[in-house]
PDB file of C-alpha atoms in Angstrom:
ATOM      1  CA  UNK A  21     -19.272 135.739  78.623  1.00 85.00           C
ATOM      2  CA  UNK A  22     -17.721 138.962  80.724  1.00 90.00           C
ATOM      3  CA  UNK A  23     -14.329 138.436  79.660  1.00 93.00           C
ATOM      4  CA  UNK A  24     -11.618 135.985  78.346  1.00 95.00           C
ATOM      5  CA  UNK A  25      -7.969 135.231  78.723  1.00 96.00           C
ATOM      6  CA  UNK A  26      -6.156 132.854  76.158  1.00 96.00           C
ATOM      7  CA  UNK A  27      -2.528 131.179  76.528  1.00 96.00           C
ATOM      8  CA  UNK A  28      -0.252 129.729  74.667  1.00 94.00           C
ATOM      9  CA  UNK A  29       0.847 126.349  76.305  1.00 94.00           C
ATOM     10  CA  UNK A  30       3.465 123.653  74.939  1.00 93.00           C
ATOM     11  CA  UNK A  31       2.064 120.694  72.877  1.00 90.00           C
ATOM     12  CA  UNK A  32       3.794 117.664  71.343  1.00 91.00           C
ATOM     13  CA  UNK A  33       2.195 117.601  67.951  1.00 89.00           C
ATOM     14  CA  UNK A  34       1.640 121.612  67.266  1.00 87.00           C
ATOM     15  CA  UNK A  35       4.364 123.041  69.218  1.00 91.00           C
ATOM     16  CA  UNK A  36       1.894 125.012  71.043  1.00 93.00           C
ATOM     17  CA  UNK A  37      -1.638 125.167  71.990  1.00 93.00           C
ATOM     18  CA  UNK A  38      -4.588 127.452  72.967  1.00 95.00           C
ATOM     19  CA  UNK A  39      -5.976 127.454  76.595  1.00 95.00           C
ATOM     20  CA  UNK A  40      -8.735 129.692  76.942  1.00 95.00           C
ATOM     21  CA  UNK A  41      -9.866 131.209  80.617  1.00 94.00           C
ATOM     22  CA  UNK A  42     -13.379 132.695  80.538  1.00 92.00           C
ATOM     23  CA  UNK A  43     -15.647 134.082  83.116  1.00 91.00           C
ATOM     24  CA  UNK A  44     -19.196 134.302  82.794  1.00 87.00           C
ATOM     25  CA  UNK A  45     -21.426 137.054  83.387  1.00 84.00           C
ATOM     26  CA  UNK A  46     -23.018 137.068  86.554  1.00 80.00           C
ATOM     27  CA  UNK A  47     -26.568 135.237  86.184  1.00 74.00           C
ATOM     28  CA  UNK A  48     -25.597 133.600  83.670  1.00 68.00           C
ATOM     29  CA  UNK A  49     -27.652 130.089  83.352  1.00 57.00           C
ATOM     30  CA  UNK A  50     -24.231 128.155  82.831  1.00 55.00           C
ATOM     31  CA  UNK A  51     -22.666 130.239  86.296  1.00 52.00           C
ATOM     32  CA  UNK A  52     -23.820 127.699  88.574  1.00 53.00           C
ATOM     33  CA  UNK A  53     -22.557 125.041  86.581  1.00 59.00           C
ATOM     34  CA  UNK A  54     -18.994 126.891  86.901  1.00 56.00           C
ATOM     35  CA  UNK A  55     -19.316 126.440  90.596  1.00 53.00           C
ATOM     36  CA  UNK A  56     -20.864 122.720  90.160  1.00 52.00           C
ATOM     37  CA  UNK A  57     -17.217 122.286  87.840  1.00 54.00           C
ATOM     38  CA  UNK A  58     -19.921 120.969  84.755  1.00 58.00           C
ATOM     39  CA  UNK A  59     -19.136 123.204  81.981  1.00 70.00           C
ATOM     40  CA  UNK A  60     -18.626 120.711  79.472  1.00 76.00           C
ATOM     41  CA  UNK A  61     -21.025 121.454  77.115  1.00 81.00           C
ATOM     42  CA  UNK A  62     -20.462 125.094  77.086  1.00 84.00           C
ATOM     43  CA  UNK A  63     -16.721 124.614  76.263  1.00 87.00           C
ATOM     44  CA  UNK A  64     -17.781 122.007  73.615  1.00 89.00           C
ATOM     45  CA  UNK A  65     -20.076 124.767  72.038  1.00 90.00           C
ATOM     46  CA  UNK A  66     -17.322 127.194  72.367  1.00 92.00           C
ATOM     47  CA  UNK A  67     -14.458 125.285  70.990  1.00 95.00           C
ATOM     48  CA  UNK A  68     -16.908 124.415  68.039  1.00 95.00           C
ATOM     49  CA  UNK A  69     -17.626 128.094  67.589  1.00 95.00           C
ATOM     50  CA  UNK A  70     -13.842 128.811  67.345  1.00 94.00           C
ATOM     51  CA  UNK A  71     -13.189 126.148  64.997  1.00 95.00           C
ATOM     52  CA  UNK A  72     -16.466 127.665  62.766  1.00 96.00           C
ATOM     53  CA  UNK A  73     -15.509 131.122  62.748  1.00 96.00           C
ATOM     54  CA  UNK A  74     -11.637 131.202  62.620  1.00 95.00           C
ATOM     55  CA  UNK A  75     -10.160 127.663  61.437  1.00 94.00           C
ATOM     56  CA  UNK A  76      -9.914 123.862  62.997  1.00 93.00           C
ATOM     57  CA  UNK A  77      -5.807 125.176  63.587  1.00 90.00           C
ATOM     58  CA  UNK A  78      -7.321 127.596  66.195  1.00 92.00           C
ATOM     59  CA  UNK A  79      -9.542 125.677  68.315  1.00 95.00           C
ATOM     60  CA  UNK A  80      -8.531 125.720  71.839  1.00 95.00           C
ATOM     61  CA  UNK A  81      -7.114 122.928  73.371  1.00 93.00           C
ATOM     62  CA  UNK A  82      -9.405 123.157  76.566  1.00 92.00           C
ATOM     63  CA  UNK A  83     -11.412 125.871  77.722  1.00 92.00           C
ATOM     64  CA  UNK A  84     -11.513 126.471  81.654  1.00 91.00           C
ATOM     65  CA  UNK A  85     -14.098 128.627  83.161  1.00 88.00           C
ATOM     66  CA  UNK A  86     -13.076 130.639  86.386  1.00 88.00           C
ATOM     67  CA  UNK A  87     -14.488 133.300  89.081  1.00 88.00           C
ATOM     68  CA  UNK A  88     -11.782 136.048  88.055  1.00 91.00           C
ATOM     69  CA  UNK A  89      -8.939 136.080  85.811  1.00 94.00           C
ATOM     70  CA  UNK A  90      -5.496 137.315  87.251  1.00 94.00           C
ATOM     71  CA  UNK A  91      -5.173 141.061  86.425  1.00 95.00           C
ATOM     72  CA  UNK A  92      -3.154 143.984  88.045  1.00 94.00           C
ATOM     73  CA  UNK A  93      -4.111 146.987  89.545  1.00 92.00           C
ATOM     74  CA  UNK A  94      -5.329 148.978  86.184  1.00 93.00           C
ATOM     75  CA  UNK A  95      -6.937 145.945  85.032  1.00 92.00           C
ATOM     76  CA  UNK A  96      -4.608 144.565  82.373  1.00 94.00           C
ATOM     77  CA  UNK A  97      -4.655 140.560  82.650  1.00 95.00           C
ATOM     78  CA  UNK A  98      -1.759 139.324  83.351  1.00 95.00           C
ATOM     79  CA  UNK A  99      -0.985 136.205  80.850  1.00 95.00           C
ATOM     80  CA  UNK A 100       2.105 135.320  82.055  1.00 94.00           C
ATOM     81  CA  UNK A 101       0.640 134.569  86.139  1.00 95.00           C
ATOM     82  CA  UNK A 102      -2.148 132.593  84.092  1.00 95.00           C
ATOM     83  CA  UNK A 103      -0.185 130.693  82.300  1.00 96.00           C
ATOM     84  CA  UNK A 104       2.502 129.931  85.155  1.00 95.00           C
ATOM     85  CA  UNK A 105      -0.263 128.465  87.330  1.00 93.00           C
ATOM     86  CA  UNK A 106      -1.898 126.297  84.546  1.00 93.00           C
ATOM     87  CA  UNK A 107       1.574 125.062  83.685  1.00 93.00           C
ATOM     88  CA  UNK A 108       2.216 124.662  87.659  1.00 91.00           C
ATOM     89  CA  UNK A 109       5.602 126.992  87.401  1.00 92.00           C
ATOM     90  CA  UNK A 110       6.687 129.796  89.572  1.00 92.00           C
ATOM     91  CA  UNK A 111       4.789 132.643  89.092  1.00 89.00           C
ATOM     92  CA  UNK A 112       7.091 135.237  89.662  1.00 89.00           C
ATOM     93  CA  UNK A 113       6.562 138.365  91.110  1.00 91.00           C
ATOM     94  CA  UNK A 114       3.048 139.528  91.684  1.00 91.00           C
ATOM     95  CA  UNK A 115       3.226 142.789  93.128  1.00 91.00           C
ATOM     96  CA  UNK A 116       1.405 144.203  90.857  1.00 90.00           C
ATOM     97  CA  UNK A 117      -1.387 141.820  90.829  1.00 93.00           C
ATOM     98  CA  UNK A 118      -5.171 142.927  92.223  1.00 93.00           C
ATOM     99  CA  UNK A 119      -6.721 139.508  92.852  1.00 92.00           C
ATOM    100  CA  UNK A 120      -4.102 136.649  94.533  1.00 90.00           C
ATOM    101  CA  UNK A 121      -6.936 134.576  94.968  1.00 91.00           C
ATOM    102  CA  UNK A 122      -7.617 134.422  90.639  1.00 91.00           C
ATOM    103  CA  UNK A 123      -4.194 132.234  90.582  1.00 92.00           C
ATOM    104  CA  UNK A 124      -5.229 130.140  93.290  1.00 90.00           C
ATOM    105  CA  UNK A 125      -9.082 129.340  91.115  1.00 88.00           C
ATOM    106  CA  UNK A 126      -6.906 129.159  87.921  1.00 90.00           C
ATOM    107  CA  UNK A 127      -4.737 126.002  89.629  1.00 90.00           C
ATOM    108  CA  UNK A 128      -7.812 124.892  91.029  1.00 87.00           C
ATOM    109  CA  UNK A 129      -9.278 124.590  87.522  1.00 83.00           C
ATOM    110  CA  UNK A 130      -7.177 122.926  85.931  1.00 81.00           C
ATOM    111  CA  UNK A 131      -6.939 119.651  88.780  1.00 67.00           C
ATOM    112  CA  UNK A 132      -9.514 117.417  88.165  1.00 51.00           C
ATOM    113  CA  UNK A 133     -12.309 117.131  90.925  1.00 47.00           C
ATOM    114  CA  UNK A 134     -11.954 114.676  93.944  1.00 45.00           C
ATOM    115  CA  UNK A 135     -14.101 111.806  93.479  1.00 39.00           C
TER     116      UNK A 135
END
């Protein structure tokens, strides 16, 4: 894994729940399988993992894998644009952000895949 963003998003029964965002490392044997949109078994590891290490209260609700996460220009990610395009809100203003095209593969992971 190169890097990780988690979110906070509203949930009927806990009030809120974890999203996770990761990106894998280039070359990674589960990378094409991003691509491919079959990452289920590597998000079913990782939730377990969570769950393990820090408590069944912390494992994420889903775990999305994505090309880039949405950052700005000094490379801070920016939570809030994430968590406006899983949600499918206005993102506000992203003048400061480096990468447009990470919101548009963040809303793109979170549809389900045209049969």
């Amino acid at each position: 894994m190169l890097e990780a963003a988690a979110i906070g998003v509203p949930d009927e029964m806990k009030g809120q729940a974890l999203v996770c965002f990761c990106v894998l490392r280039p070359g990674h044997a589960d990378a094409q399988d991003v691509e491919a949109g079959q990452t289920l078994a590597l998000a079913d590891r990782l939730k377990s993992l969570v769950a393990a290490r820090l408590g069944k209260p912390l494992r994420p609700e889903a775990i999305l894998f994505v090309r880039d996460l949405a950052k700005t220009r000094n490379a801070k990610v920016m939570r809030r644009v994430i968590r406006a395009a899983y949600l499918g809100d206005a993102p506000g203003d992203l003048t400061a952000l480096e990468n447009p095209q990470a919101v548009d593969d963040i809303r793109r992971s979170v549809q389900p895949p045209d049969l």
